[in-house]
Tab-separated table of C-alpha atoms in Angstrom:
chain	number	residue	atom	x	y	z
A	1	MET	CA	-0.272	-0.354	0.022
A	2	ASN	CA	0.922	3.430	-0.789
A	3	MET	CA	2.083	5.451	3.024
A	4	ASP	CA	0.816	8.535	1.067
A	5	TYR	CA	-2.980	7.324	1.115
A	6	LEU	CA	-2.554	6.444	4.966
A	7	PRO	CA	-3.101	8.662	8.268
A	8	ILE	CA	-0.586	10.607	9.753
A	9	LYS	CA	-0.492	8.699	12.830
A	10	GLU	CA	-0.535	5.217	11.004
A	11	ARG	CA	2.403	6.951	7.970
A	12	ILE	CA	4.723	7.802	11.092
A	13	GLN	CA	4.760	4.423	12.789
A	14	SER	CA	5.528	2.841	9.210
A	15	SER	CA	8.211	4.571	8.617
A	16	ALA	CA	9.485	4.207	12.291
A	17	THR	CA	9.807	0.146	11.556
A	18	LEU	CA	11.736	1.028	8.168
A	19	PRO	CA	15.138	0.799	8.260
A	20	PRO	CA	17.667	3.852	8.000
A	21	SER	CA	19.183	4.608	4.769
A	22	SER	CA	22.968	4.559	5.674
A	23	PRO	CA	24.805	7.980	4.917
A	24	PHE	CA	27.210	7.993	1.901
A	25	ILE	CA	30.363	9.639	2.310
A	26	PRO	CA	32.244	10.147	-1.368
A	27	HIS	CA	35.293	7.864	-1.882
A	28	GLU	CA	37.124	11.116	-2.289
A	29	ILE	CA	36.182	12.521	0.552
A	30	ILE	CA	37.398	9.375	2.793
A	31	SER	CA	40.717	9.628	1.024
A	32	GLU	CA	41.378	12.995	2.071
A	33	ILE	CA	40.557	12.196	5.570
A	34	LEU	CA	42.574	8.931	5.863
A	35	CYS	CA	45.463	10.836	4.389
A	36	LEU	CA	45.836	13.462	7.594
A	37	LEU	CA	46.129	10.701	9.297
A	38	PRO	CA	49.394	8.889	11.265
A	39	VAL	CA	51.099	5.997	10.312
A	40	LYS	CA	50.360	3.661	12.844
A	41	ILE	CA	46.255	3.883	12.402
A	42	LEU	CA	46.382	3.567	8.857
A	43	VAL	CA	48.577	0.998	8.786
A	44	GLN	CA	45.178	-0.371	11.751
A	45	LEU	CA	42.773	1.036	9.213
A	46	LYS	CA	44.113	-2.021	6.590
A	47	CYS	CA	42.243	-4.058	8.967
A	48	VAL	CA	38.691	-2.628	7.916
A	49	SER	CA	38.291	-4.029	4.570
A	50	LYS	CA	39.546	-4.504	0.954
A	51	THR	CA	38.541	-1.052	-0.498
A	52	TRP	CA	40.788	0.904	2.455
A	53	LYS	CA	43.456	-1.679	2.367
A	54	THR	CA	43.691	-1.100	-1.251
A	55	LEU	CA	43.336	2.380	-1.294
A	56	ILE	CA	45.582	2.860	1.839
A	57	SER	CA	47.918	1.004	-0.561
A	58	ASP	CA	47.691	2.789	-3.260
A	59	PRO	CA	51.146	4.400	-4.428
A	60	SER	CA	49.662	8.047	-4.897
A	61	PHE	CA	47.956	8.156	-1.678
A	62	VAL	CA	51.305	7.259	-0.491
A	63	GLN	CA	53.521	10.138	-1.881
A	64	LYS	CA	50.038	12.439	-0.694
A	65	HIS	CA	50.386	10.959	2.549
A	66	LEU	CA	54.214	11.276	1.773
A	67	LYS	CA	53.673	15.370	1.222
A	68	ASN	CA	51.057	16.121	4.267
A	69	SER	CA	53.475	14.528	6.764
A	70	SER	CA	56.386	16.663	5.163
A	71	LEU	CA	54.739	19.523	7.983
A	72	ASN	CA	55.652	17.275	11.143
A	73	LEU	CA	58.983	16.986	10.979
A	74	TYR	CA	61.364	15.372	13.726
A	75	LEU	CA	65.090	15.816	14.475
A	76	LEU	CA	67.143	12.483	14.579
A	77	PHE	CA	69.810	11.520	16.636
A	78	THR	CA	71.245	9.041	17.356
A	79	PRO	CA	73.514	6.700	20.348
A	80	LYS	CA	77.300	7.838	20.107
A	81	LYS	CA	78.737	4.242	20.209
A	82	LEU	CA	78.312	1.070	18.198
A	83	ARG	CA	77.641	-0.851	21.303
A	84	TYR	CA	74.143	0.930	21.673
A	85	PRO	CA	71.528	-1.149	19.243
A	86	MET	CA	69.571	1.142	16.817
A	87	GLY	CA	66.148	0.165	18.736
A	88	ILE	CA	67.676	3.207	21.124
A	89	VAL	CA	67.687	5.834	17.267
A	90	LYS	CA	65.162	8.726	18.420
A	91	PHE	CA	62.504	11.090	16.882
A	92	PHE	CA	61.835	13.873	18.398
A	93	PRO	CA	59.419	16.216	17.224
A	94	VAL	CA	60.355	20.087	16.371
A	95	LEU	CA	57.205	20.961	17.154
A	96	ARG	CA	57.605	20.062	21.031
A	97	LEU	CA	61.112	21.792	20.687
A	98	LEU	CA	59.379	24.971	19.867
A	99	GLU	CA	56.722	25.034	22.075
A	100	THR	CA	58.471	23.999	24.976
A	101	ASP	CA	59.905	26.510	27.638
A	102	SER	CA	62.214	24.585	29.990
A	103	SER	CA	64.062	21.126	29.722
A	104	ILE	CA	63.244	17.728	28.228
A	105	THR	CA	63.108	14.231	28.328
A	106	VAL	CA	63.418	12.382	25.959
A	107	SER	CA	61.055	8.860	26.420
A	108	ASN	CA	63.149	5.654	26.350
A	109	ASP	CA	60.400	4.176	24.016
A	110	ASN	CA	61.633	2.020	21.024
A	111	PHE	CA	60.850	1.999	17.425
A	112	THR	CA	61.731	-1.532	17.218
A	113	GLY	CA	63.863	-3.954	18.663
A	114	GLY	CA	68.493	-4.295	19.013
A	115	MET	CA	70.132	-4.189	15.585
A	116	TYR	CA	73.660	-4.511	16.211
A	117	ASN	CA	76.513	-3.184	14.584
A	118	CYS	CA	75.359	-1.100	12.355
A	119	GLN	CA	74.745	3.294	11.468
A	120	VAL	CA	72.148	5.611	10.135
A	121	VAL	CA	73.394	6.400	6.670
A	122	GLY	CA	70.340	8.809	5.838
A	123	THR	CA	67.058	9.209	5.942
A	124	CYS	CA	64.502	9.750	2.878
A	125	ASN	CA	60.753	10.062	2.478
A	126	GLY	CA	60.523	8.790	5.924
A	127	LEU	CA	63.042	5.653	5.024
A	128	ILE	CA	66.095	5.275	7.334
A	129	CYS	CA	69.022	3.446	5.749
A	130	LEU	CA	70.870	1.592	7.591
A	131	PHE	CA	74.894	0.300	7.097
A	132	PHE	CA	75.619	-3.190	8.967
A	133	HIS	CA	79.254	-4.066	9.400
A	134	TYR	CA	80.616	-7.357	10.239
A	135	ARG	CA	84.585	-8.869	10.762
A	136	TYR	CA	86.632	-9.449	7.333
A	137	ARG	CA	85.639	-5.739	5.674
A	138	LYS	CA	82.023	-7.288	5.257
A	139	TYR	CA	79.278	-4.729	4.536
A	140	TRP	CA	75.752	-4.494	3.428
A	141	PHE	CA	72.866	-2.215	3.881
A	142	ARG	CA	69.129	-2.334	4.824
A	143	LEU	CA	66.187	0.049	4.461
A	144	TRP	CA	63.966	0.924	7.566
A	145	ASN	CA	60.701	2.217	8.008
A	146	PRO	CA	60.357	3.362	11.725
A	147	ALA	CA	56.725	4.243	11.705
A	148	THR	CA	55.380	1.099	10.181
A	149	ARG	CA	58.175	-1.222	11.411
A	150	THR	CA	59.536	-2.884	8.531
A	151	LEU	CA	62.556	-3.737	7.984
A	152	SER	CA	64.133	-5.059	4.450
A	153	LYS	CA	66.251	-8.034	3.210
A	154	LYS	CA	70.186	-7.193	3.180
A	155	LEU	CA	71.469	-5.029	0.243
A	156	GLY	CA	74.296	-3.888	-1.737
A	157	THR	CA	76.739	-6.538	0.131
A	158	PHE	CA	80.345	-6.219	-0.407
A	159	GLN	CA	82.978	-7.301	0.758
A	160	ASP	CA	86.180	-4.266	1.373
A	161	GLN	CA	89.758	-5.350	0.733
A	162	LYS	CA	91.549	-2.307	-0.254
A	163	THR	CA	90.198	0.873	1.314
A	164	VAL	CA	91.980	3.108	3.358
A	165	TYR	CA	90.996	1.736	7.113
A	166	ASP	CA	87.529	4.078	8.354
A	167	SER	CA	87.466	6.185	5.374
A	168	ARG	CA	83.829	5.247	3.500
A	169	LYS	CA	81.495	7.367	3.663
A	170	PHE	CA	78.129	6.842	2.438
A	171	THR	CA	75.020	9.013	1.403
A	172	PHE	CA	71.552	7.882	1.011
A	173	GLY	CA	68.794	9.588	-1.520
A	174	CYS	CA	66.268	8.959	-4.178
A	175	ASP	CA	66.506	9.534	-8.153
A	176	ILE	CA	63.900	11.601	-8.341
A	177	SER	CA	63.494	11.043	-12.233
A	178	THR	CA	62.824	7.184	-11.202
A	179	GLY	CA	62.282	7.241	-7.740
A	180	THR	CA	64.545	4.327	-7.611
A	181	TYR	CA	66.695	5.026	-4.155
A	182	LYS	CA	70.661	4.354	-4.200
A	183	VAL	CA	73.674	4.680	-1.667
A	184	VAL	CA	76.588	6.645	-2.247
A	185	ALA	CA	79.965	5.562	-1.509
A	186	SER	CA	83.134	7.773	-0.964
A	187	TYR	CA	86.069	6.137	0.295
A	188	LYS	CA	89.965	5.965	-0.088
A	189	VAL	CA	92.351	3.551	-1.674
A	190	LYS	CA	96.210	3.298	-1.568
A	191	VAL	CA	97.370	3.609	-5.323
A	192	ARG	CA	101.168	2.555	-6.138
A	193	GLU	CA	102.722	5.036	-8.569
A	194	ASP	CA	106.983	5.047	-9.004
A	195	GLN	CA	107.780	3.084	-5.790
A	196	THR	CA	105.738	5.221	-3.712
A	197	TYR	CA	102.270	5.288	-2.313
A	198	SER	CA	99.272	7.428	-2.662
A	199	LEU	CA	96.234	8.019	-2.248
A	200	ARG	CA	93.052	8.863	-4.000
A	201	ASN	CA	89.464	9.038	-3.925
A	202	GLU	CA	87.046	6.629	-5.205
A	203	PHE	CA	83.110	6.682	-5.908
A	204	ARG	CA	80.385	4.066	-6.486
A	205	VAL	CA	76.763	3.610	-6.518
A	206	LEU	CA	74.584	1.260	-5.515
A	207	SER	CA	71.317	1.249	-7.014
A	208	LEU	CA	68.771	-0.735	-4.809
A	209	ASP	CA	66.385	-1.707	-7.349
A	210	ASP	CA	68.748	-3.597	-9.242
A	211	ASN	CA	71.190	-3.870	-6.150
A	212	CYS	CA	74.502	-3.325	-7.859
A	213	TRP	CA	77.393	-1.363	-7.571
A	214	ARG	CA	78.713	0.757	-10.243
A	215	SER	CA	81.601	3.371	-10.071
A	216	PHE	CA	82.074	6.424	-11.890
A	217	GLN	CA	84.647	9.377	-11.908
A	218	TYR	CA	84.648	12.643	-10.759
A	219	GLY	CA	87.585	13.497	-12.962
A	220	SER	CA	92.011	14.495	-12.927
A	221	SER	CA	91.046	16.851	-9.337
A	222	ILE	CA	89.549	14.717	-7.414
A	223	PRO	CA	87.777	17.098	-4.063
A	224	ILE	CA	89.232	15.630	-0.636
A	225	TYR	CA	85.710	15.556	1.053
A	226	LEU	CA	85.555	16.844	4.833
A	227	ILE	CA	83.786	15.824	7.867
A	228	TYR	CA	81.910	17.506	11.003
A	229	GLY	CA	84.014	18.340	13.075
A	230	ARG	CA	82.167	16.770	15.640
A	231	ASN	CA	80.671	13.779	16.175
A	232	THR	CA	83.284	12.012	14.013
A	233	GLU	CA	81.629	8.458	14.044
A	234	ARG	CA	79.032	9.418	11.551
A	235	ILE	CA	79.691	7.419	8.275
A	236	ASN	CA	78.025	10.173	6.248
A	237	ASN	CA	79.538	13.097	4.895
A	238	GLY	CA	77.174	14.230	1.396
A	239	LEU	CA	74.288	15.767	1.990
A	240	HIS	CA	70.799	14.280	-0.533
A	241	LEU	CA	68.561	17.213	-1.057
A	242	ASN	CA	65.825	16.922	-4.588
A	243	GLY	CA	67.943	14.018	-6.503
A	244	THR	CA	71.235	15.081	-5.659
A	245	VAL	CA	73.997	14.867	-3.084
A	246	ASN	CA	76.567	17.348	-2.401
A	247	TRP	CA	80.185	17.287	-0.166
A	248	LEU	CA	81.510	20.434	0.504
A	249	ALA	CA	85.007	20.526	-0.317
A	250	LEU	CA	88.556	21.237	-0.643
A	251	PRO	CA	90.483	20.124	-4.264
A	252	LYS	CA	93.806	21.170	-3.245
A	253	TYR	CA	93.685	20.518	0.546
A	254	ILE	CA	96.975	18.818	1.755
A	255	LYS	CA	96.396	17.896	5.248
A	256	PRO	CA	95.207	14.455	6.597
A	257	PHE	CA	91.612	13.628	6.103
A	258	TYR	CA	90.363	13.391	9.767
A	259	ARG	CA	92.266	17.069	10.443
A	260	TYR	CA	90.824	20.554	9.988
A	261	ASP	CA	93.645	23.098	9.660
A	262	CYS	CA	92.736	26.946	8.584
A	263	LYS	CA	96.345	27.868	8.625
A	264	SER	CA	96.842	25.086	5.754
A	265	ILE	CA	94.012	27.182	3.173
A	266	ALA	CA	94.947	29.751	1.249
A	267	ASN	CA	91.815	31.422	0.650
A	268	ALA	CA	88.283	31.069	1.303
A	269	GLN	CA	87.756	30.397	-2.614
A	270	GLN	CA	89.146	27.184	-2.070
A	271	PHE	CA	85.765	25.505	-0.361
A	272	VAL	CA	83.360	23.964	-3.306
A	273	ILE	CA	80.000	22.400	-3.547
A	274	VAL	CA	80.655	19.191	-5.433
A	275	SER	CA	77.154	17.922	-6.546
A	276	LEU	CA	75.648	14.265	-7.722
A	277	ASP	CA	73.144	14.486	-10.068
A	278	LEU	CA	71.502	10.636	-8.810
A	279	SER	CA	70.184	9.977	-12.123
A	280	THR	CA	72.704	11.004	-14.419
A	281	GLU	CA	75.087	10.117	-12.107
A	282	THR	CA	77.857	12.983	-13.460
A	283	CYS	CA	79.234	15.580	-11.021
A	284	THR	CA	78.904	19.558	-10.886
A	285	GLN	CA	80.795	21.677	-8.927
A	286	PHE	CA	79.519	25.518	-7.858
A	287	LEU	CA	81.225	28.206	-5.804
A	288	LEU	CA	79.873	29.501	-2.043
A	289	PRO	CA	78.988	32.818	-0.977
A	290	SER	CA	80.685	35.760	-2.362
A	291	GLY	CA	80.351	36.936	0.484
A	292	PHE	CA	82.285	33.966	2.033
A	293	ASP	CA	86.054	35.586	2.073
A	294	GLU	CA	87.522	34.543	4.894
A	295	VAL	CA	89.053	31.125	6.171
A	296	PRO	CA	86.999	30.351	9.248
A	297	PHE	CA	88.944	29.008	12.025
A	298	PHE	CA	86.904	25.731	12.633
A	299	GLN	CA	85.461	24.265	10.484
A	300	PRO	CA	82.446	25.271	8.070
A	301	THR	CA	79.221	23.024	7.823
A	302	HIS	CA	76.706	22.614	4.602
A	303	SER	CA	73.428	21.487	5.361
A	304	VAL	CA	69.869	21.339	3.770
A	305	LEU	CA	66.925	22.920	5.621
A	306	MET	CA	63.181	23.977	3.938
A	307	ASP	CA	64.794	21.865	1.061
A	308	CYS	CA	67.428	24.323	0.281
A	309	LEU	CA	71.451	24.169	0.441
A	310	CYS	CA	72.699	26.005	3.145
A	311	PHE	CA	76.405	26.578	4.451
A	312	SER	CA	77.142	28.076	7.633
A	313	HIS	CA	80.290	29.324	8.998
A	314	ASP	CA	82.456	31.252	11.736
A	315	LEU	CA	82.831	35.043	11.458
A	316	LYS	CA	86.078	35.964	13.222
A	317	GLY	CA	85.268	34.755	16.206
A	318	SER	CA	82.514	36.547	17.396
A	319	GLU	CA	79.162	35.472	14.710
A	320	PHE	CA	77.951	32.634	13.555
A	321	VAL	CA	76.454	33.131	9.727
A	322	ILE	CA	74.356	31.125	7.610
A	323	TRP	CA	73.586	31.160	4.234
A	324	GLN	CA	70.737	29.567	1.432
A	325	MET	CA	71.029	28.468	-2.038
A	326	LYS	CA	67.577	30.457	-2.872
A	327	GLU	CA	67.876	28.320	-6.386
A	328	PHE	CA	70.008	25.199	-6.802
A	329	GLY	CA	73.456	25.124	-7.997
A	330	VAL	CA	73.177	29.188	-9.009
A	331	GLN	CA	75.925	30.973	-7.310
A	332	LYS	CA	73.910	34.570	-7.234
A	333	SER	CA	71.292	32.621	-5.865
A	334	TRP	CA	73.134	32.886	-1.766
A	335	THR	CA	71.352	34.193	0.092
A	336	LEU	CA	72.239	36.041	3.802
A	337	LEU	CA	69.873	34.180	6.487
A	338	PHE	CA	71.179	34.363	9.981
A	339	LYS	CA	74.325	36.193	11.419
A	340	ILE	CA	73.949	35.419	15.242
A	341	ASN	CA	76.416	36.661	17.753
A	342	TYR	CA	77.589	34.405	20.310
A	343	PHE	CA	77.413	36.846	22.958
A	344	ASP	CA	73.467	36.916	22.272
A	345	ILE	CA	73.154	32.977	22.713
A	346	GLN	CA	75.855	33.269	25.934
A	347	MET	CA	78.102	31.099	24.005
A	348	PRO	CA	81.326	31.013	26.315
A	349	ASN	CA	84.532	32.655	24.589
A	350	SER	CA	86.880	29.082	25.626
A	351	LEU	CA	84.270	26.840	23.303
A	352	ILE	CA	84.865	29.430	20.877
A	353	HIS	CA	88.285	29.190	20.557
A	354	ILE	CA	89.174	25.967	20.555
A	355	GLY	CA	86.880	25.016	17.443
A	356	THR	CA	83.089	24.397	19.026
A	357	SER	CA	80.774	24.971	16.217
A	358	LEU	CA	77.338	24.636	16.122
A	359	LEU	CA	75.239	22.612	13.907
A	360	PRO	CA	71.849	23.861	12.513
A	361	LEU	CA	68.920	21.989	12.531
A	362	TYR	CA	66.078	23.327	11.210
A	363	LEU	CA	64.668	26.720	9.774
A	364	SER	CA	61.210	27.983	9.771
A	365	LYS	CA	59.214	28.381	7.026
A	366	ASN	CA	59.413	32.469	7.267
A	367	GLY	CA	62.666	32.129	7.684
A	368	ASP	CA	62.538	33.730	11.250
A	369	THR	CA	63.416	31.211	13.724
A	370	CYS	CA	66.105	28.763	13.403
A	371	ILE	CA	67.674	25.357	15.916
A	372	LEU	CA	71.155	25.064	16.758
A	373	ALA	CA	72.628	22.226	18.060
A	374	GLY	CA	74.795	23.546	21.022
A	375	TYR	CA	78.235	23.408	22.024
A	376	GLU	CA	76.673	20.200	23.751
A	377	ASP	CA	74.722	17.700	22.278
A	378	ASP	CA	72.347	17.475	25.628
A	379	GLN	CA	70.768	21.366	24.580
A	380	VAL	CA	69.369	23.770	21.986
A	381	VAL	CA	69.922	27.097	20.662
A	382	ILE	CA	66.047	28.246	19.400
A	383	TYR	CA	67.061	31.715	18.070
A	384	ASN	CA	63.809	33.493	17.030
A	385	GLN	CA	65.882	36.619	14.381
A	386	ARG	CA	62.947	39.190	14.107
A	387	GLU	CA	62.063	39.405	17.882
A	388	LYS	CA	66.117	38.804	18.845
A	389	ARG	CA	64.622	36.554	21.643
A	390	VAL	CA	66.823	32.946	22.794
A	391	LYS	CA	65.729	29.939	24.147
A	392	ARG	CA	68.010	27.186	25.592
A	393	ILE	CA	66.471	23.539	25.952
A	394	GLY	CA	68.089	21.458	27.989
A	395	VAL	CA	67.877	17.726	26.402
A	396	ALA	CA	67.847	14.516	28.477
A	397	ILE	CA	68.156	11.212	27.468
A	398	ALA	CA	69.882	8.321	29.199
A	399	THR	CA	72.466	7.126	26.455
A	400	GLU	CA	74.869	9.327	25.000
A	401	PHE	CA	73.514	10.352	21.381
A	402	CYS	CA	74.392	13.107	18.945
A	403	TRP	CA	72.104	14.926	16.685
A	404	PHE	CA	72.392	13.307	14.051
A	405	SER	CA	72.057	16.472	11.105
A	406	PRO	CA	71.381	17.977	9.247
A	407	MET	CA	68.831	15.430	9.006
A	408	GLU	CA	64.633	15.801	9.142
A	409	TYR	CA	62.700	12.952	9.623
A	410	VAL	CA	59.225	12.618	8.367
A	411	GLU	CA	56.839	9.673	8.892
A	412	SER	CA	55.637	7.854	5.574
A	413	LEU	CA	53.778	4.814	4.298
A	414	VAL	CA	56.657	4.167	1.701
A	415	SER	CA	57.550	0.340	1.093
A	416	THR	CA	60.888	-0.954	2.216
A	417	CYS	CA	60.258	-3.569	-0.234
């Protein structure tokens, strides 16, 4: 019977017995909502239905979620000693550092179980590349996604017999033209020439799609790459940026590989940036800012902040300077961002004179605020240039650690396979 002909009272009673209609939410809206959720929740939501599992696993969704995650940056720090397992690698949210006004304590929660005899090479798209080493100079790599708690199989296994001890340096990055992840190795070997031995730089690239190593040559004048003035146990000294690997170099530096001596450098123009394109696997070289015209007392550093290459150095023992290359590879695009007086951040003169440098960790989107690792690893300096405001934040953690910077981590759904 048509309900339009029923009395009002009976029509209401009949309507109450009908099953309620389910609300319809368009697929596009569901995708947008899910894209805003943390990785841990999305992994659990894969169990809701086959449709959701397919959506969350879709490569386009993974990339869109990664783009949203880039707004929630983490700083990474690692154990100083190899005897500690990689399970205690910490990921500390930048927002928490910016919002606090007092000391902070890092929790002992681990992302995964202990993995010994390995070090962090770098991070890209939420994946962390780990370098494992075993006796008889046997090495291999693995990709680790802490957010999804997944670990790849052994990659790039090789046995190294000719490398000069402890001269290996690795960088992890992505060839943006193909989406292939790669590891770049630079190391020194002994070469015999006319009854004498000399050191020479060699380079290899590991492509993780075919798990093969390839050699490439930079040219006849191979720069001697610098390492950071502290945290010398790090095995990474190149920086990945938008499909390139970049080193700070001195082509004609004659001092030992691990020692920086400003008196052995004729002028500041000797410093260069050497950049490897991971797509073509070819190198280019470009100069540092023209305003950098004096050799600093302690070793300068380069970093990646807000997706731009940055360069920082001491100025006359009184100021810390940070430059940013606005347009990658264009020397004229270097822009002076910060000139921070040591007195303003209460840095003791005794530490300046022994060559203890600050280390840039983070730069705000508006360029007003930067976070610097202080002269000790258990504190950071937050400096607001516009307001001339300084905050010193103590960082408490049970294990000895060092800031793995410049390195920003974001959570992602990217697969380790």
